[in-house]
């Protein structure tokens, strides 16, 4: 609460209390004064409560980060390495073929993402991880749906029997959809990493 509002409310309480108690001759209960006293007291309590709510509403900014959170973040970055699968998804054109190993970490992340030991303790961090996990699942499912092994064992949107023929529109469409999904996932990943780094840097670590 602003100091001026607090001071004004306090003066109102004191003034009405004096009005209730003071009488030049004898003690007389003044109902209008009593009502004013309780109104001023209520105003002070409401202002104090509003001030408390403002403080507590900012609690996410001071949310504690645990050592377990740091370990989960390190493990996740070790799996979805910026120079590994993330770099592949950032740069690869799904109109061409690729190795299963290129996207293996993505499938691993989806497979183990629901395990409790891979969850953040801090709610805001876990919320961001769940968003990343959901998008990873969607991308992995899309890749599994649109690609298949070619003659040399690599994955491709182009079936073997169409290798030496003009690409049909549906092949171009599926490759475009995969490229867009990969770009969207990488953007979510980048935002996730930035959010976690800032949160961990600002938060006080606790066991």
Coordinates of N, CA and C in Angstrom, one line a residue:
X1 N 0.8 -1.2 0.0 CA 0.0 0.0 0.0 C 0.9 1.2 0.0
X2 N 0.4 2.3 -0.7 CA 1.2 3.5 -0.7 C 1.2 4.1 0.7
X3 N 2.3 4.8 1.2 CA 2.3 5.4 2.5 C 1.2 6.4 2.7
X4 N 0.9 7.2 1.7 CA -0.2 8.2 1.9 C -1.5 7.6 2.2
X5 N -1.8 6.5 1.5 CA -3.1 5.8 1.7 C -3.2 5.1 3.1
X6 N -2.1 4.5 3.5 CA -2.0 3.9 4.8 C -2.2 5.0 5.9
X7 N -1.5 6.1 5.7 CA -1.6 7.2 6.7 C -3.0 7.7 6.8
X8 N -3.6 7.9 5.7 CA -5.0 8.5 5.6 C -6.0 7.5 6.3
X9 N -5.8 6.2 6.0 CA -6.7 5.2 6.6 C -6.5 5.2 8.1
X10 N -5.3 5.2 8.5 CA -5.0 5.2 10.0 C -5.6 6.4 10.7
X11 N -5.4 7.6 10.1 CA -6.0 8.8 10.7 C -7.5 8.7 10.8
X12 N -8.2 8.1 9.7 CA -9.6 7.9 9.8 C -10.0 7.0 10.9
X13 N -9.2 5.9 11.2 CA -9.5 5.0 12.3 C -9.4 5.8 13.6
X14 N -8.3 6.5 13.8 CA -8.1 7.2 15.1 C -9.1 8.3 15.3
X15 N -9.5 9.0 14.2 CA -10.5 10.1 14.4 C -11.9 9.6 14.8
X16 N -12.3 8.5 14.1 CA -13.6 7.9 14.4 C -13.6 7.3 15.8
X17 N -12.4 6.7 16.2 CA -12.4 6.2 17.6 C -12.5 7.3 18.6
X18 N -11.9 8.4 18.4 CA -12.0 9.5 19.3 C -13.4 10.1 19.3
X19 N -14.1 10.1 18.2 CA -15.4 10.5 18.1 C -16.4 9.6 18.9
X20 N -16.1 8.3 18.8 CA -16.9 7.4 19.6 C -16.7 7.5 21.1
X21 N -15.5 7.8 21.5 CA -15.2 7.8 23.0 C -15.4 9.1 23.6
X22 N -15.3 10.2 22.8 CA -15.3 11.5 23.5 C -16.7 12.0 23.7
X23 N -16.9 12.6 24.9 CA -18.1 13.2 25.3 C -17.8 14.2 26.4
X24 N -18.3 15.5 26.2 CA -17.9 16.5 27.3 C -18.6 16.3 28.6
X25 N -19.8 15.6 28.6 CA -20.5 15.4 29.8 C -20.5 14.0 30.4
X26 N -21.0 13.1 29.5 CA -21.1 11.7 30.0 C -20.9 10.8 28.8
X27 N -20.7 9.5 29.1 CA -20.5 8.5 28.0 C -21.8 8.2 27.3
X28 N -21.8 8.5 26.0 CA -23.0 8.2 25.2 C -22.5 7.4 24.0
X29 N -23.2 6.3 23.7 CA -22.9 5.5 22.5 C -23.4 6.2 21.2
X30 N -22.5 6.6 20.4 CA -22.9 7.3 19.1 C -22.9 6.3 18.0
X31 N -24.1 5.9 17.5 CA -24.1 4.9 16.5 C -23.5 5.3 15.2
X32 N -23.7 6.6 14.8 CA -23.1 7.1 13.6 C -21.6 7.1 13.7
X33 N -21.1 7.4 14.8 CA -19.6 7.4 15.0 C -19.1 6.0 15.0
X34 N -19.8 5.1 15.6 CA -19.4 3.7 15.7 C -19.4 3.1 14.3
X35 N -20.4 3.5 13.5 CA -20.4 3.0 12.1 C -19.2 3.5 11.3
X36 N -18.9 4.8 11.5 CA -17.7 5.4 10.9 C -16.4 4.8 11.3
X37 N -16.3 4.4 12.6 CA -15.1 3.7 13.1 C -14.9 2.4 12.3
X38 N -16.0 1.6 12.3 CA -15.8 0.3 11.6 C -15.6 0.4 10.1
X39 N -16.2 1.5 9.5 CA -15.9 1.7 8.1 C -14.5 2.1 7.8
X40 N -13.9 2.9 8.7 CA -12.5 3.3 8.5 C -11.6 2.1 8.8
X41 N -12.0 1.3 9.8 CA -11.1 0.1 10.1 C -11.2 -0.9 9.0
X42 N -12.4 -1.0 8.4 CA -12.5 -2.0 7.3 C -11.7 -1.5 6.1
X43 N -11.7 -0.2 5.8 CA -10.9 0.4 4.7 C -9.4 0.1 4.9
X44 N -8.9 0.3 6.2 CA -7.5 0.0 6.4 C -7.2 -1.5 6.2
X45 N -8.1 -2.4 6.7 CA -7.8 -3.8 6.5 C -7.8 -4.2 5.0
X46 N -8.7 -3.6 4.2 CA -8.8 -3.9 2.8 C -7.6 -3.5 2.1
X47 N -7.1 -2.3 2.5 CA -5.9 -1.8 1.8 C -4.7 -2.6 2.2
X48 N -4.6 -3.1 3.5 CA -3.5 -3.9 3.9 C -3.6 -5.3 3.1
X49 N -4.8 -5.8 3.0 CA -4.9 -7.1 2.3 C -4.5 -6.9 0.8
X50 N -4.9 -5.8 0.2 CA -4.5 -5.6 -1.2 C -3.0 -5.5 -1.3
X51 N -2.4 -4.9 -0.4 CA -0.9 -4.7 -0.4 C -0.3 -6.1 -0.3
X52 N -0.9 -7.0 0.6 CA -0.3 -8.3 0.7 C -0.5 -9.2 -0.5
X53 N -1.6 -9.0 -1.2 CA -1.9 -9.7 -2.4 C -0.9 -9.3 -3.5
X54 N -0.6 -8.1 -3.6 CA 0.4 -7.6 -4.6 C 1.7 -8.2 -4.4
X55 N 2.1 -8.4 -3.1 CA 3.4 -9.0 -2.8 C 3.4 -10.4 -3.2
X56 N 2.3 -11.1 -2.8 CA 2.3 -12.6 -3.0 C 2.2 -12.9 -4.5
X57 N 1.5 -12.0 -5.2 CA 1.3 -12.3 -6.7 C 2.6 -12.2 -7.4
X58 N 3.6 -11.6 -6.8 CA 4.9 -11.6 -7.5 C 5.8 -12.7 -7.1
X59 N 5.2 -13.7 -6.4 CA 6.0 -14.8 -5.9 C 6.7 -15.6 -7.0
X60 N 6.1 -15.8 -8.2 CA 6.8 -16.5 -9.2 C 8.2 -16.0 -9.6
X61 N 8.3 -14.6 -9.4 CA 9.6 -14.0 -9.7 C 10.7 -14.5 -8.7
X62 N 10.3 -14.9 -7.5 CA 11.2 -15.3 -6.5 C 11.1 -16.8 -6.2
X63 N 10.5 -17.5 -7.2 CA 10.4 -18.9 -7.1 C 11.7 -19.6 -6.9
X64 N 11.8 -20.5 -6.0 CA 13.0 -21.2 -5.7 C 13.4 -22.3 -6.7
X65 N 14.6 -22.4 -7.0 CA 15.1 -23.4 -7.9 C 15.9 -24.4 -7.1
X66 N 15.7 -25.7 -7.3 CA 16.4 -26.7 -6.6 C 17.6 -27.3 -7.4
X67 N 18.4 -27.9 -6.7 CA 19.5 -28.6 -7.3 C 19.0 -29.7 -8.3
X68 N 17.9 -30.3 -7.9 CA 17.2 -31.3 -8.8 C 16.8 -30.7 -10.1
X69 N 16.4 -29.4 -10.1 CA 16.0 -28.7 -11.3 C 17.2 -28.5 -12.2
X70 N 18.3 -28.2 -11.6 CA 19.6 -28.0 -12.4 C 20.0 -29.3 -13.0
X71 N 19.9 -30.4 -12.3 CA 20.2 -31.7 -12.8 C 19.3 -32.1 -14.0
X72 N 18.0 -31.8 -13.8 CA 17.1 -32.2 -14.9 C 17.4 -31.4 -16.2
X73 N 17.7 -30.1 -16.0 CA 18.0 -29.2 -17.1 C 19.3 -29.7 -17.8
X74 N 20.3 -30.0 -17.0 CA 21.6 -30.5 -17.6 C 21.3 -31.8 -18.4
X75 N 20.5 -32.7 -17.8 CA 20.2 -34.0 -18.5 C 19.5 -33.7 -19.8
X76 N 18.5 -32.8 -19.8 CA 17.8 -32.6 -21.0 C 18.6 -32.0 -22.1
X77 N 19.5 -31.0 -21.7 CA 20.4 -30.4 -22.7 C 21.4 -31.4 -23.2
X78 N 21.8 -32.4 -22.3 CA 22.7 -33.4 -22.8 C 22.0 -34.3 -23.8
X79 N 20.7 -34.5 -23.7 CA 20.0 -35.4 -24.6 C 19.6 -34.6 -25.9
X80 N 19.0 -33.5 -25.7 CA 18.7 -32.6 -26.9 C 19.8 -31.6 -27.1
X81 N 20.9 -32.1 -27.6 CA 22.1 -31.2 -27.7 C 21.9 -30.2 -28.8
X82 N 22.3 -28.9 -28.5 CA 22.2 -27.9 -29.5 C 23.0 -28.2 -30.7
X83 N 24.2 -28.8 -30.6 CA 25.0 -29.2 -31.7 C 24.7 -30.5 -32.3
X84 N 23.7 -31.2 -31.8 CA 23.3 -32.5 -32.3 C 21.9 -32.5 -32.9
X85 N 20.9 -33.1 -32.3 CA 19.6 -33.2 -32.9 C 19.0 -31.8 -33.2
X86 N 19.2 -30.9 -32.3 CA 18.6 -29.5 -32.5 C 19.2 -28.9 -33.7
X87 N 20.5 -29.0 -33.9 CA 21.2 -28.5 -35.1 C 20.6 -29.1 -36.3
X88 N 20.4 -30.5 -36.3 CA 19.8 -31.2 -37.4 C 18.5 -30.7 -37.8
X89 N 17.6 -30.5 -36.8 CA 16.2 -30.1 -37.0 C 16.2 -28.6 -37.5
X90 N 17.2 -27.9 -37.1 CA 17.3 -26.5 -37.5 C 17.7 -26.3 -38.9
X91 N 18.5 -27.2 -39.4 CA 19.1 -27.0 -40.7 C 18.6 -28.0 -41.8
X92 N 18.1 -29.2 -41.4 CA 17.7 -30.2 -42.4 C 16.5 -29.9 -43.2
X93 N 16.5 -30.2 -44.5 CA 15.4 -30.1 -45.3 C 14.8 -31.5 -45.5
X94 N 13.6 -31.7 -45.0 CA 12.9 -33.0 -45.0 C 12.5 -33.5 -46.4
X95 N 12.8 -32.7 -47.4 CA 12.7 -33.2 -48.7 C 13.7 -34.2 -49.1
X96 N 14.8 -34.2 -48.3 CA 15.9 -35.2 -48.5 C 15.8 -36.3 -47.4
X97 N 16.7 -37.3 -47.6 CA 16.7 -38.4 -46.6 C 17.6 -38.0 -45.4
X98 N 17.5 -38.9 -44.4 CA 18.3 -38.7 -43.2 C 18.4 -40.0 -42.5
X99 N 19.4 -40.0 -41.6 CA 19.7 -41.2 -40.8 C 18.7 -41.3 -39.6
X100 N 18.4 -42.5 -39.2 CA 17.6 -42.7 -38.0 C 18.3 -42.1 -36.8
X101 N 19.6 -42.2 -36.7 CA 20.4 -41.7 -35.6 C 20.2 -40.1 -35.5
X102 N 19.9 -39.5 -36.6 CA 19.8 -38.0 -36.5 C 18.6 -37.6 -35.6
X103 N 17.6 -38.4 -35.5 CA 16.4 -38.0 -34.7 C 16.2 -38.9 -33.5
X104 N 17.2 -39.8 -33.3 CA 17.0 -40.7 -32.1 C 16.9 -40.0 -30.8
X105 N 17.6 -39.0 -30.5 CA 17.5 -38.3 -29.2 C 16.1 -37.7 -29.1
X106 N 15.4 -37.3 -30.2 CA 14.1 -36.7 -30.1 C 13.1 -37.8 -29.6
X107 N 13.2 -39.0 -30.2 CA 12.4 -40.1 -29.7 C 12.7 -40.6 -28.3
X108 N 13.9 -40.5 -27.9 CA 14.3 -40.8 -26.5 C 13.7 -39.9 -25.6
X109 N 13.8 -38.6 -25.9 CA 13.2 -37.5 -25.0 C 11.7 -37.8 -24.9
X110 N 11.0 -38.1 -25.9 CA 9.6 -38.4 -25.9 C 9.3 -39.6 -25.0
X111 N 10.1 -40.7 -25.2 CA 9.9 -41.9 -24.5 C 10.1 -41.8 -23.0
X112 N 11.1 -41.0 -22.5 CA 11.4 -40.9 -21.1 C 10.8 -39.7 -20.5
X113 N 10.2 -38.8 -21.3 CA 9.7 -37.5 -20.8 C 8.7 -37.6 -19.7
X114 N 7.9 -38.7 -19.7 CA 6.9 -38.9 -18.7 C 7.3 -39.4 -17.4
X115 N 8.6 -39.8 -17.3 CA 9.1 -40.4 -16.0 C 9.3 -39.3 -15.0
X116 N 8.9 -39.6 -13.7 CA 8.9 -38.5 -12.7 C 10.3 -38.0 -12.4
X117 N 11.4 -38.8 -12.6 CA 12.7 -38.3 -12.4 C 13.2 -37.4 -13.4
X118 N 12.4 -37.2 -14.5 CA 12.8 -36.2 -15.5 C 12.0 -35.0 -15.4
X119 N 11.2 -34.8 -14.4 CA 10.4 -33.6 -14.2 C 11.1 -32.6 -13.3
X120 N 10.8 -31.3 -13.6 CA 11.4 -30.2 -12.7 C 10.5 -30.2 -11.4
X121 N 11.2 -29.8 -10.4 CA 10.5 -29.5 -9.1 C 9.8 -28.2 -9.1
X122 N 10.4 -27.2 -9.7 CA 9.8 -25.9 -9.8 C 8.7 -25.8 -10.8
X123 N 7.5 -25.4 -10.4 CA 6.3 -25.5 -11.3 C 6.5 -24.8 -12.6
X124 N 7.1 -23.6 -12.6 CA 7.2 -22.8 -13.9 C 8.1 -23.5 -14.9
X125 N 9.2 -24.1 -14.4 CA 10.1 -24.8 -15.2 C 9.4 -26.1 -15.8
X126 N 8.7 -26.8 -15.0 CA 8.0 -28.0 -15.4 C 6.9 -27.7 -16.5
X127 N 6.3 -26.5 -16.3 CA 5.3 -26.1 -17.3 C 5.9 -25.9 -18.7
X128 N 7.1 -25.3 -18.7 CA 7.8 -25.1 -20.0 C 8.3 -26.4 -20.5
X129 N 8.7 -27.3 -19.7 CA 9.2 -28.6 -20.1 C 8.0 -29.4 -20.7
X130 N 6.9 -29.3 -20.1 CA 5.7 -30.0 -20.7 C 5.3 -29.5 -22.0
X131 N 5.5 -28.2 -22.2 CA 5.2 -27.7 -23.6 C 6.2 -28.2 -24.6
X132 N 7.5 -28.2 -24.2 CA 8.5 -28.8 -25.1 C 8.2 -30.2 -25.4
X133 N 7.9 -31.0 -24.4 CA 7.6 -32.4 -24.5 C 6.4 -32.7 -25.5
X134 N 5.4 -31.9 -25.3 CA 4.2 -32.1 -26.2 C 4.5 -31.8 -27.6
X135 N 5.3 -30.8 -27.9 CA 5.7 -30.5 -29.3 C 6.7 -31.5 -29.8
X136 N 7.6 -32.1 -28.9 CA 8.5 -33.1 -29.4 C 7.7 -34.4 -29.8
X137 N 6.7 -34.7 -29.0 CA 5.8 -35.8 -29.3 C 5.1 -35.6 -30.7
X138 N 4.6 -34.5 -30.9 CA 3.9 -34.2 -32.2 C 4.8 -34.3 -33.4
X139 N 6.0 -33.7 -33.2 CA 7.0 -33.8 -34.3 C 7.5 -35.2 -34.5
X140 N 7.7 -36.0 -33.5 CA 8.1 -37.4 -33.6 C 7.1 -38.2 -34.3
X141 N 5.8 -38.0 -34.0 CA 4.7 -38.7 -34.6 C 4.6 -38.3 -36.1
X142 N 4.8 -37.1 -36.4 CA 4.7 -36.6 -37.8 C 5.8 -37.2 -38.6
X143 N 7.0 -37.3 -38.1 CA 8.1 -37.9 -38.8 C 7.9 -39.4 -39.0
X144 N 7.3 -40.1 -38.0 CA 7.0 -41.5 -38.1 C 5.9 -41.7 -39.1
X145 N 5.0 -40.8 -39.3 CA 3.9 -41.0 -40.2 C 4.3 -40.7 -41.6
X146 N 5.1 -39.7 -41.9 CA 5.4 -39.3 -43.2 C 6.7 -39.9 -43.8
X147 N 7.5 -40.5 -43.0 CA 8.8 -41.1 -43.6 C 8.8 -42.6 -43.5
X148 N 9.6 -43.2 -44.3 CA 9.8 -44.6 -44.3 C 11.2 -44.9 -44.8
X149 N 11.8 -46.1 -44.6 CA 13.1 -46.4 -45.0 C 13.2 -46.5 -46.5
X150 N 14.3 -46.0 -47.1 CA 14.5 -46.1 -48.5 C 15.4 -47.3 -48.8
X151 N 16.0 -47.4 -50.0 CA 16.7 -48.6 -50.4 C 18.0 -48.7 -49.6
X152 N 18.6 -47.7 -49.1 CA 19.8 -47.8 -48.3 C 19.6 -47.7 -46.8
X153 N 18.3 -47.7 -46.4 CA 18.1 -47.7 -45.0 C 17.9 -46.4 -44.3
X154 N 18.0 -45.3 -45.1 CA 17.8 -44.0 -44.5 C 16.3 -43.7 -44.5
X155 N 15.8 -42.7 -43.8 CA 14.4 -42.3 -43.8 C 14.2 -41.2 -44.8
X156 N 13.0 -41.2 -45.4 CA 12.7 -40.2 -46.4 C 11.2 -40.2 -46.6
X157 N 10.7 -39.0 -47.0 CA 9.3 -38.8 -47.4 C 9.0 -39.4 -48.8
X158 N 10.1 -39.6 -49.5 CA 9.9 -40.1 -50.9 C 10.0 -41.6 -50.9
X159 N 9.0 -42.3 -51.3 CA 9.1 -43.8 -51.4 C 10.0 -44.3 -52.5
X160 N 10.5 -45.5 -52.3 CA 11.5 -46.0 -53.3 C 11.0 -46.0 -54.7
X161 N 9.7 -46.3 -54.9 CA 9.2 -46.5 -56.3 C 9.1 -45.1 -57.0
X162 N 9.3 -44.0 -56.2 CA 9.2 -42.7 -56.8 C 10.5 -42.0 -56.9
X163 N 11.6 -42.7 -56.7 CA 12.9 -42.0 -56.6 C 13.3 -41.4 -57.9
X164 N 13.1 -42.0 -59.0 CA 13.5 -41.5 -60.3 C 12.3 -40.8 -61.1
X165 N 11.3 -40.5 -60.4 CA 10.1 -39.8 -61.0 C 9.9 -38.5 -60.4
X166 N 9.2 -37.6 -61.1 CA 8.8 -36.3 -60.5 C 8.1 -36.5 -59.2
X167 N 8.4 -35.6 -58.3 CA 7.8 -35.8 -57.0 C 6.3 -35.3 -57.0
X168 N 5.5 -36.2 -56.5 CA 4.0 -35.8 -56.4 C 3.8 -34.6 -55.4
X169 N 2.7 -34.0 -55.6 CA 2.4 -32.8 -54.7 C 2.3 -33.3 -53.2
X170 N 1.8 -34.5 -53.0 CA 1.7 -34.9 -51.6 C 3.0 -35.1 -50.9
X171 N 4.0 -35.5 -51.7 CA 5.4 -35.6 -51.1 C 5.9 -34.2 -50.8
X172 N 5.7 -33.3 -51.7 CA 6.2 -31.9 -51.4 C 5.5 -31.3 -50.2
X173 N 4.2 -31.6 -50.1 CA 3.4 -31.1 -49.0 C 3.8 -31.7 -47.7
X174 N 4.1 -33.0 -47.6 CA 4.5 -33.6 -46.4 C 5.9 -33.1 -46.0
X175 N 6.8 -32.9 -46.9 CA 8.1 -32.4 -46.6 C 8.0 -31.0 -46.1
X176 N 7.1 -30.2 -46.6 CA 6.9 -28.8 -46.2 C 6.4 -28.8 -44.7
X177 N 5.4 -29.7 -44.5 CA 4.8 -29.8 -43.2 C 5.9 -30.2 -42.1
X178 N 6.7 -31.1 -42.5 CA 7.8 -31.6 -41.6 C 8.8 -30.4 -41.3
X179 N 9.1 -29.7 -42.3 CA 10.1 -28.6 -42.1 C 9.5 -27.5 -41.2
X180 N 8.2 -27.2 -41.4 CA 7.5 -26.3 -40.5 C 7.4 -26.7 -39.1
X181 N 7.1 -28.0 -38.9 CA 7.0 -28.6 -37.6 C 8.3 -28.6 -36.9
X182 N 9.4 -28.9 -37.6 CA 10.7 -28.9 -37.0 C 11.2 -27.5 -36.6
X183 N 10.9 -26.5 -37.5 CA 11.2 -25.1 -37.1 C 10.4 -24.7 -35.9
X184 N 9.2 -25.1 -35.8 CA 8.4 -24.7 -34.6 C 8.9 -25.3 -33.4
X185 N 9.3 -26.6 -33.4 CA 9.9 -27.2 -32.3 C 11.2 -26.6 -31.8
X186 N 12.0 -26.3 -32.8 CA 13.3 -25.6 -32.5 C 13.1 -24.3 -31.8
X187 N 12.1 -23.5 -32.3 CA 11.8 -22.2 -31.6 C 11.3 -22.4 -30.2
X188 N 10.5 -23.4 -30.0 CA 10.0 -23.7 -28.6 C 11.2 -24.2 -27.7
X189 N 12.1 -24.9 -28.3 CA 13.3 -25.4 -27.6 C 14.2 -24.2 -27.2
X190 N 14.4 -23.3 -28.1 CA 15.2 -22.1 -27.9 C 14.6 -21.3 -26.7
X191 N 13.3 -21.1 -26.8 CA 12.6 -20.3 -25.7 C 12.7 -21.0 -24.4
X192 N 12.6 -22.3 -24.4 CA 12.7 -23.1 -23.2 C 14.1 -23.0 -22.6
X193 N 15.1 -23.1 -23.4 CA 16.5 -22.9 -22.8 C 16.7 -21.5 -22.3
X194 N 16.3 -20.5 -23.0 CA 16.4 -19.1 -22.5 C 15.7 -19.0 -21.1
X195 N 14.5 -19.5 -21.1 CA 13.7 -19.3 -19.8 C 14.4 -20.0 -18.7
X196 N 14.8 -21.3 -18.9 CA 15.5 -22.0 -17.8 C 16.8 -21.4 -17.4
X197 N 17.5 -20.9 -18.3 CA 18.8 -20.3 -17.9 C 18.6 -19.0 -17.1
X198 N 17.6 -18.2 -17.4 CA 17.3 -17.0 -16.7 C 16.8 -17.4 -15.3
X199 N 15.9 -18.4 -15.3 CA 15.2 -18.8 -14.0 C 16.3 -19.3 -13.1
X200 N 17.2 -20.2 -13.6 CA 18.2 -20.8 -12.7 C 19.2 -19.7 -12.3
X201 N 19.5 -18.8 -13.1 CA 20.5 -17.7 -12.8 C 19.9 -16.8 -11.7
X202 N 18.6 -16.5 -11.8 CA 18.0 -15.6 -10.8 C 17.6 -16.2 -9.5
X203 N 17.2 -17.5 -9.6 CA 16.7 -18.2 -8.4 C 17.8 -18.6 -7.5
X204 N 17.4 -18.6 -6.2 CA 18.4 -19.1 -5.2 C 18.3 -20.6 -5.1
X205 N 19.4 -21.3 -5.2 CA 19.4 -22.7 -5.2 C 19.2 -23.3 -3.8
X206 N 18.3 -24.4 -3.8 CA 18.0 -25.1 -2.5 C 18.1 -26.6 -2.8
X207 N 18.5 -27.3 -1.8 CA 18.6 -28.8 -1.9 C 17.2 -29.4 -2.0

